Amino acid sequence: MPPIRGVRLATAEAGIRYRGRTDVLYVELDEGTQVAGVFTRSRCPSAPVDWCRAHLPGGAARAVVVNSGNANAFTGLKGREAVRLTAEIAAEAAGCRPEEVFLASTGVIGEPLDATKFRGVLADCAGRARPDSWLDAARAIMTTDTFPKIATRRVRLGEAEVAINGMAKGAGMIAPDMATMLSFVFTDAAIAAPVLQQLLAAGAEKSFNCVTVDGDTSTSDTLLLFATGKAGGPAVESADDPALQPFRQALDDLLVELAQLVARDGEGARKFVTVEVSGAESDRSAHRIAMSIANSPLVKTAIAGEDANWGRVVMAVGKAGEPADRDRLAISFGDVRVAVEGARDPAYSEEAASAVMKKDEIAVRVDLGLGGGKARVWTCDLTKAYVEINGDYRS
Amino acid sequence: MPPIRGVRLATAEAGIRYRGRTDVLYVELDEGTQVAGVFTRSRCPSAPVDWCRAHLPGGAARAVVVNSGNANAFTGLKGREAVRLTAEIAAEAAGCRPEEVFLASTGVIGEPLDATKFRGVLADCAGRARPDSWLDAARAIMTTDTFPKIATRRVRLGEAEVAINGMAKGAGMIAPDMATMLSFVFTDAAIAAPVLQQLLAAGAEKSFNCVTVDGDTSTSDTLLLFATGKAGGPAVESADDPALQPFRQALDDLLVELAQLVARDGEGARKFVTVEVSGAESDRSAHRIAMSIANSPLVKTAIAGEDANWGRVVMAVGKAGEPADRDRLAISFGDVRVAVEGARDPAYSEEAASAVMKKDEIAVRVDLGLGGGKARVWTCDLTKAYVEINGDYRS
């Protein structure tokens, strides 16, 4: 990962919950940094999400603090106090106002977060922050993740050569609206906050909102995009600026890469699954059907069992509540068509279908035969390990 | 189970899929039997569901044929032919018209059902049918069920003493709209078909549509109610007839008992879970929130792990998309209140909460503090055994 001009990172062990590993990420941003954000649609969002939403309209950011181990969600008044105290400690370390500090927490819900643990720790981080600690940063924000998730792009914006670095964490409690878990993206491009917000919202729709592990939407989902402007050139002030196109494409690509990494690392997952729906009445309808398939425990356990059980795909199409005509459905696993016109493909080969199911990456394709609507979402299989991980997480 | 006047049952081994067990239930009904039905809301219903829907308006039934092992769903033209042939074979055995035969199939989806296997078998059943084979009947329709599910009630209807017997099967692919799997209820009461239909639709709403195992709605869900009228007395012709009240209550009770048996026997389940939501803006909103909790993999795995993880309950409330105010939420496991006013209960005792979680039957109670809406649904925990059962069902 290349450095991003205007961005310095440091991690620390604050002892929030884990022992013997980093659990705090501190990011310092140069003055003038613009920020955009997309958050969970949960009706019970975490205290840090409330904080970010409240201060996003300011459009300015100077620091980011992320902790793992405790989500500071459903922590009532204490949670709001913990957020304020964290922002104050970080503001002092970064030399900015608390309103310019953006926060995210991930981990257990419902346990009070002791923000006094950040005292000293964040000031120390500020002293050590460096432009090249991306992998360490991605590691510090992990919970049940099995690997750190980072991605980078380099692209031209007008006269400037700009870079985009992103990191994400998330493995369970992942479903769109929006599906992120936590993801932080940084660029040295000069783009005004309102434009940044439009780019991010559109990009999230096609990436993090197209990934699901278990259909459970977190209270804490947070995707933040920071633009330091240090690459130079005049700031882009309009989302219609044609010079934005390569940047938009690079950002979209990077968001898709990060979102896919989340599905690949789904709790207990052994297979990465792409669900493609075509021939729906609309894209929206296709998306709902794709999500119904991707969230179905019976489809996901069949994939875990390497069973080409297309009957369960039919079930999931049927339960989505969207227009579907049983007798026009065609279903493929990978390139093997298993069903057509509402019945088993006459050319069906159990052997060919089984060979597809044994792969690590599987595409489930459904053609509804009704219209031009299509969608693609990503998920993983449902294994015994998912149950094991989640049957004993809190204690 | 007492006999129901006008109802005779027999089971057989037709060798549809299983070996060494019965897989066909044949029920013969006296002339004049009225019928009502509620079916899956799947947009891809099975061929037998199409058949029943088409012939329900006739209101008359003389025979029922149920097979396990093959759902005859997503079987295209062959599926429709299999249904017609089954009805013809049964009609010949029962001495009635094919339109008076009601059918249900359960098992694998997408595999052609060879209805010629019923030839001879159903005629033989007709010769052997007896009024007292209820437990055998419930066994013949099982798939992944671990026990047969039956219930009975005796109640007064006007001057007559009537009986109601019901059976159900279902353990997975169970979610409302409607949730049944297969259930068949028989009474000797004299009630006209349109009245029967009103009673059954209302009863299903409060029973089978309040139970979920995995959120996956079957293509085959079928609930049928047959009334032979053999208890005597004039047929009830209006749902407003005050004489109906005890019968309505007994039917509702019986449907709830059967629905609960399905949740108790959820695939891989070790715990029976009641989710009660109160204080919602409406009953409908409460029901949606209760279902969001009951379908959440993270809530269900926490219960499997005997973890009083109320944070996940908050998550499930938040993702339901219904009005909720984080800071008014109260959550209890059994009688132990763990959270109040959006934070951990000051009197929270991990020991007391853990003691509740170790029980076989657990109530999860959520008070939203917003209004008078309430709902109750039933489900089970999500264990490794669920994944095991469903990762290797078809093959």
PDB file of N, CA and C in Angstrom, chain A residues 40-45 175-177 215-219, chain B residues 275 277 280 284-296 312-324 329 366 368:
ATOM      1  N   THR A  40     -25.083   2.387   8.847  1.00  0.00           N
ATOM      2  CA  THR A  40     -26.115   1.353   8.997  1.00  0.00           C
ATOM      3  C   THR A  40     -27.501   1.978   8.928  1.00  0.00           C
ATOM      4  N   ARG A  41     -28.457   1.177   8.415  1.00  0.00           N
ATOM      5  CA  ARG A  41     -29.846   1.620   8.448  1.00  0.00           C
ATOM      6  C   ARG A  41     -30.565   1.060   9.670  1.00  0.00           C
ATOM      7  N   SER A  42     -29.815   0.478  10.585  1.00  0.00           N
ATOM      8  CA  SER A  42     -30.431  -0.026  11.812  1.00  0.00           C
ATOM      9  C   SER A  42     -31.174   1.085  12.535  1.00  0.00           C
ATOM     10  N   ARG A  43     -32.353   0.723  13.094  1.00  0.00           N
ATOM     11  CA  ARG A  43     -33.101   1.692  13.888  1.00  0.00           C
ATOM     12  C   ARG A  43     -32.503   1.846  15.282  1.00  0.00           C
ATOM     13  N   CYS A  44     -31.520   1.037  15.601  1.00  0.00           N
ATOM     14  CA  CYS A  44     -30.860   1.110  16.913  1.00  0.00           C
ATOM     15  C   CYS A  44     -29.352   1.272  16.709  1.00  0.00           C
ATOM     16  N   PRO A  45     -28.924   2.369  16.063  1.00  0.00           N
ATOM     17  CA  PRO A  45     -27.497   2.516  15.754  1.00  0.00           C
ATOM     18  C   PRO A  45     -26.653   2.729  17.006  1.00  0.00           C
ATOM     19  N   ALA A 175     -24.985  -7.632   6.624  1.00  0.00           N
ATOM     20  CA  ALA A 175     -26.060  -7.626   5.647  1.00  0.00           C
ATOM     21  C   ALA A 175     -26.203  -6.196   5.213  1.00  0.00           C
ATOM     22  N   PRO A 176     -26.714  -6.003   4.051  1.00  0.00           N
ATOM     23  CA  PRO A 176     -26.752  -4.637   3.570  1.00  0.00           C
ATOM     24  C   PRO A 176     -27.691  -3.784   4.393  1.00  0.00           C
ATOM     25  N   ASP A 177     -27.748  -2.565   3.963  1.00  0.00           N
ATOM     26  CA  ASP A 177     -28.518  -1.484   4.636  1.00  0.00           C
ATOM     27  C   ASP A 177     -27.704  -0.998   5.806  1.00  0.00           C
ATOM     28  N   GLY A 215     -27.266 -12.006   6.891  1.00  0.00           N
ATOM     29  CA  GLY A 215     -28.525 -11.272   6.888  1.00  0.00           C
ATOM     30  C   GLY A 215     -28.754 -10.442   8.127  1.00  0.00           C
ATOM     31  N   ASP A 216     -27.784 -10.448   9.035  1.00  0.00           N
ATOM     32  CA  ASP A 216     -27.941  -9.661  10.258  1.00  0.00           C
ATOM     33  C   ASP A 216     -27.223  -8.318  10.109  1.00  0.00           C
ATOM     34  N   THR A 217     -27.995  -7.254  10.115  1.00  0.00           N
ATOM     35  CA  THR A 217     -27.439  -5.913   9.943  1.00  0.00           C
ATOM     36  C   THR A 217     -26.894  -5.394  11.261  1.00  0.00           C
ATOM     37  N   SER A 218     -25.654  -4.965  11.241  1.00  0.00           N
ATOM     38  CA  SER A 218     -25.028  -4.464  12.460  1.00  0.00           C
ATOM     39  C   SER A 218     -25.582  -3.109  12.866  1.00  0.00           C
ATOM     40  N   THR A 219     -25.470  -2.804  14.134  1.00  0.00           N
ATOM     41  CA  THR A 219     -25.827  -1.481  14.656  1.00  0.00           C
ATOM     42  C   THR A 219     -24.730  -0.468  14.352  1.00  0.00           C
TER      43      THR A 219
ATOM     44  N   VAL B 275     -40.641 -15.771  21.452  1.00  0.00           N
ATOM     45  CA  VAL B 275     -40.245 -14.358  21.366  1.00  0.00           C
ATOM     46  C   VAL B 275     -41.496 -13.512  21.567  1.00  0.00           C
ATOM     47  N   VAL B 277     -42.942  -9.657  21.902  1.00  0.00           N
ATOM     48  CA  VAL B 277     -42.660  -8.228  21.724  1.00  0.00           C
ATOM     49  C   VAL B 277     -43.880  -7.437  22.176  1.00  0.00           C
ATOM     50  N   ALA B 280     -45.003  -2.043  20.982  1.00  0.00           N
ATOM     51  CA  ALA B 280     -44.732  -1.595  19.608  1.00  0.00           C
ATOM     52  C   ALA B 280     -45.816  -0.623  19.153  1.00  0.00           C
ATOM     53  N   ARG B 284     -48.903  -5.381  14.107  1.00  0.00           N
ATOM     54  CA  ARG B 284     -48.203  -5.768  12.886  1.00  0.00           C
ATOM     55  C   ARG B 284     -46.707  -5.459  12.997  1.00  0.00           C
ATOM     56  N   SER B 285     -46.411  -4.291  13.541  1.00  0.00           N
ATOM     57  CA  SER B 285     -45.022  -3.884  13.750  1.00  0.00           C
ATOM     58  C   SER B 285     -44.361  -4.821  14.765  1.00  0.00           C
ATOM     59  N   ALA B 286     -45.089  -5.153  15.826  1.00  0.00           N
ATOM     60  CA  ALA B 286     -44.563  -6.068  16.848  1.00  0.00           C
ATOM     61  C   ALA B 286     -44.251  -7.424  16.234  1.00  0.00           C
ATOM     62  N   HIS B 287     -45.145  -7.893  15.368  1.00  0.00           N
ATOM     63  CA  HIS B 287     -44.947  -9.203  14.716  1.00  0.00           C
ATOM     64  C   HIS B 287     -43.686  -9.176  13.854  1.00  0.00           C
ATOM     65  N   ARG B 288     -43.483  -8.108  13.114  1.00  0.00           N
ATOM     66  CA  ARG B 288     -42.291  -8.023  12.250  1.00  0.00           C
ATOM     67  C   ARG B 288     -41.007  -8.014  13.074  1.00  0.00           C
ATOM     68  N   ILE B 289     -41.035  -7.300  14.176  1.00  0.00           N
ATOM     69  CA  ILE B 289     -39.849  -7.242  15.034  1.00  0.00           C
ATOM     70  C   ILE B 289     -39.609  -8.622  15.673  1.00  0.00           C
ATOM     71  N   ALA B 290     -40.685  -9.252  16.119  1.00  0.00           N
ATOM     72  CA  ALA B 290     -40.553 -10.586  16.718  1.00  0.00           C
ATOM     73  C   ALA B 290     -39.963 -11.568  15.702  1.00  0.00           C
ATOM     74  N   MET B 291     -40.410 -11.481  14.457  1.00  0.00           N
ATOM     75  CA  MET B 291     -39.889 -12.375  13.418  1.00  0.00           C
ATOM     76  C   MET B 291     -38.427 -12.055  13.094  1.00  0.00           C
ATOM     77  N   SER B 292     -38.066 -10.790  13.129  1.00  0.00           N
ATOM     78  CA  SER B 292     -36.674 -10.403  12.884  1.00  0.00           C
ATOM     79  C   SER B 292     -35.767 -11.019  13.947  1.00  0.00           C
ATOM     80  N   ILE B 293     -36.232 -11.022  15.180  1.00  0.00           N
ATOM     81  CA  ILE B 293     -35.468 -11.646  16.275  1.00  0.00           C
ATOM     82  C   ILE B 293     -35.423 -13.160  16.073  1.00  0.00           C
ATOM     83  N   ALA B 294     -36.589 -13.741  15.797  1.00  0.00           N
ATOM     84  CA  ALA B 294     -36.689 -15.201  15.695  1.00  0.00           C
ATOM     85  C   ALA B 294     -35.919 -15.749  14.494  1.00  0.00           C
ATOM     86  N   ASN B 295     -35.705 -14.926  13.482  1.00  0.00           N
ATOM     87  CA  ASN B 295     -34.988 -15.384  12.282  1.00  0.00           C
ATOM     88  C   ASN B 295     -33.517 -15.014  12.278  1.00  0.00           C
ATOM     89  N   SER B 296     -33.057 -14.267  13.259  1.00  0.00           N
ATOM     90  CA  SER B 296     -31.667 -13.814  13.241  1.00  0.00           C
ATOM     91  C   SER B 296     -30.705 -14.964  13.553  1.00  0.00           C
ATOM     92  N   ARG B 312     -27.375  -8.800  20.603  1.00  0.00           N
ATOM     93  CA  ARG B 312     -27.848  -9.300  19.312  1.00  0.00           C
ATOM     94  C   ARG B 312     -29.357  -9.130  19.165  1.00  0.00           C
ATOM     95  N   VAL B 313     -30.057  -9.134  20.295  1.00  0.00           N
ATOM     96  CA  VAL B 313     -31.496  -8.863  20.243  1.00  0.00           C
ATOM     97  C   VAL B 313     -31.710  -7.411  19.806  1.00  0.00           C
ATOM     98  N   VAL B 314     -30.916  -6.511  20.335  1.00  0.00           N
ATOM     99  CA  VAL B 314     -30.979  -5.107  19.920  1.00  0.00           C
ATOM    100  C   VAL B 314     -30.716  -5.001  18.416  1.00  0.00           C
ATOM    101  N   MET B 315     -29.684  -5.695  17.978  1.00  0.00           N
ATOM    102  CA  MET B 315     -29.365  -5.701  16.545  1.00  0.00           C
ATOM    103  C   MET B 315     -30.586  -6.118  15.732  1.00  0.00           C
ATOM    104  N   ALA B 316     -31.236  -7.205  16.159  1.00  0.00           N
ATOM    105  CA  ALA B 316     -32.373  -7.738  15.397  1.00  0.00           C
ATOM    106  C   ALA B 316     -33.568  -6.789  15.441  1.00  0.00           C
ATOM    107  N   VAL B 317     -33.753  -6.091  16.551  1.00  0.00           N
ATOM    108  CA  VAL B 317     -34.806  -5.063  16.623  1.00  0.00           C
ATOM    109  C   VAL B 317     -34.469  -3.965  15.618  1.00  0.00           C
ATOM    110  N   GLY B 318     -33.210  -3.547  15.628  1.00  0.00           N
ATOM    111  CA  GLY B 318     -32.792  -2.438  14.766  1.00  0.00           C
ATOM    112  C   GLY B 318     -32.925  -2.735  13.291  1.00  0.00           C
ATOM    113  N   LYS B 319     -32.678  -3.993  12.909  1.00  0.00           N
ATOM    114  CA  LYS B 319     -32.698  -4.307  11.470  1.00  0.00           C
ATOM    115  C   LYS B 319     -34.106  -4.574  10.935  1.00  0.00           C
ATOM    116  N   ALA B 320     -35.079  -4.669  11.843  1.00  0.00           N
ATOM    117  CA  ALA B 320     -36.441  -4.982  11.389  1.00  0.00           C
ATOM    118  C   ALA B 320     -37.031  -3.848  10.563  1.00  0.00           C
ATOM    119  N   GLY B 321     -36.480  -2.646  10.714  1.00  0.00           N
ATOM    120  CA  GLY B 321     -36.982  -1.522   9.927  1.00  0.00           C
ATOM    121  C   GLY B 321     -38.264  -0.924  10.475  1.00  0.00           C
ATOM    122  N   GLU B 322     -38.703  -1.410  11.625  1.00  0.00           N
ATOM    123  CA  GLU B 322     -39.926  -0.903  12.245  1.00  0.00           C
ATOM    124  C   GLU B 322     -39.564   0.183  13.265  1.00  0.00           C
ATOM    125  N   PRO B 323     -40.530   1.048  13.598  1.00  0.00           N
ATOM    126  CA  PRO B 323     -40.247   2.087  14.592  1.00  0.00           C
ATOM    127  C   PRO B 323     -39.696   1.491  15.884  1.00  0.00           C
ATOM    128  N   ALA B 324     -38.580   2.038  16.347  1.00  0.00           N
ATOM    129  CA  ALA B 324     -37.959   1.580  17.587  1.00  0.00           C
ATOM    130  C   ALA B 324     -37.116   2.727  18.116  1.00  0.00           C
ATOM    131  N   LEU B 329     -35.838   0.809  24.913  1.00  0.00           N
ATOM    132  CA  LEU B 329     -35.899  -0.653  24.855  1.00  0.00           C
ATOM    133  C   LEU B 329     -35.659  -1.304  26.208  1.00  0.00           C
ATOM    134  N   VAL B 366     -39.142  -8.478  24.612  1.00  0.00           N
ATOM    135  CA  VAL B 366     -38.689  -7.132  24.263  1.00  0.00           C
ATOM    136  C   VAL B 366     -39.854  -6.165  24.446  1.00  0.00           C
ATOM    137  N   LEU B 368     -40.791  -2.334  23.623  1.00  0.00           N
ATOM    138  CA  LEU B 368     -40.289  -1.201  22.843  1.00  0.00           C
ATOM    139  C   LEU B 368     -40.604   0.139  23.486  1.00  0.00           C
TER     140      LEU B 368
END
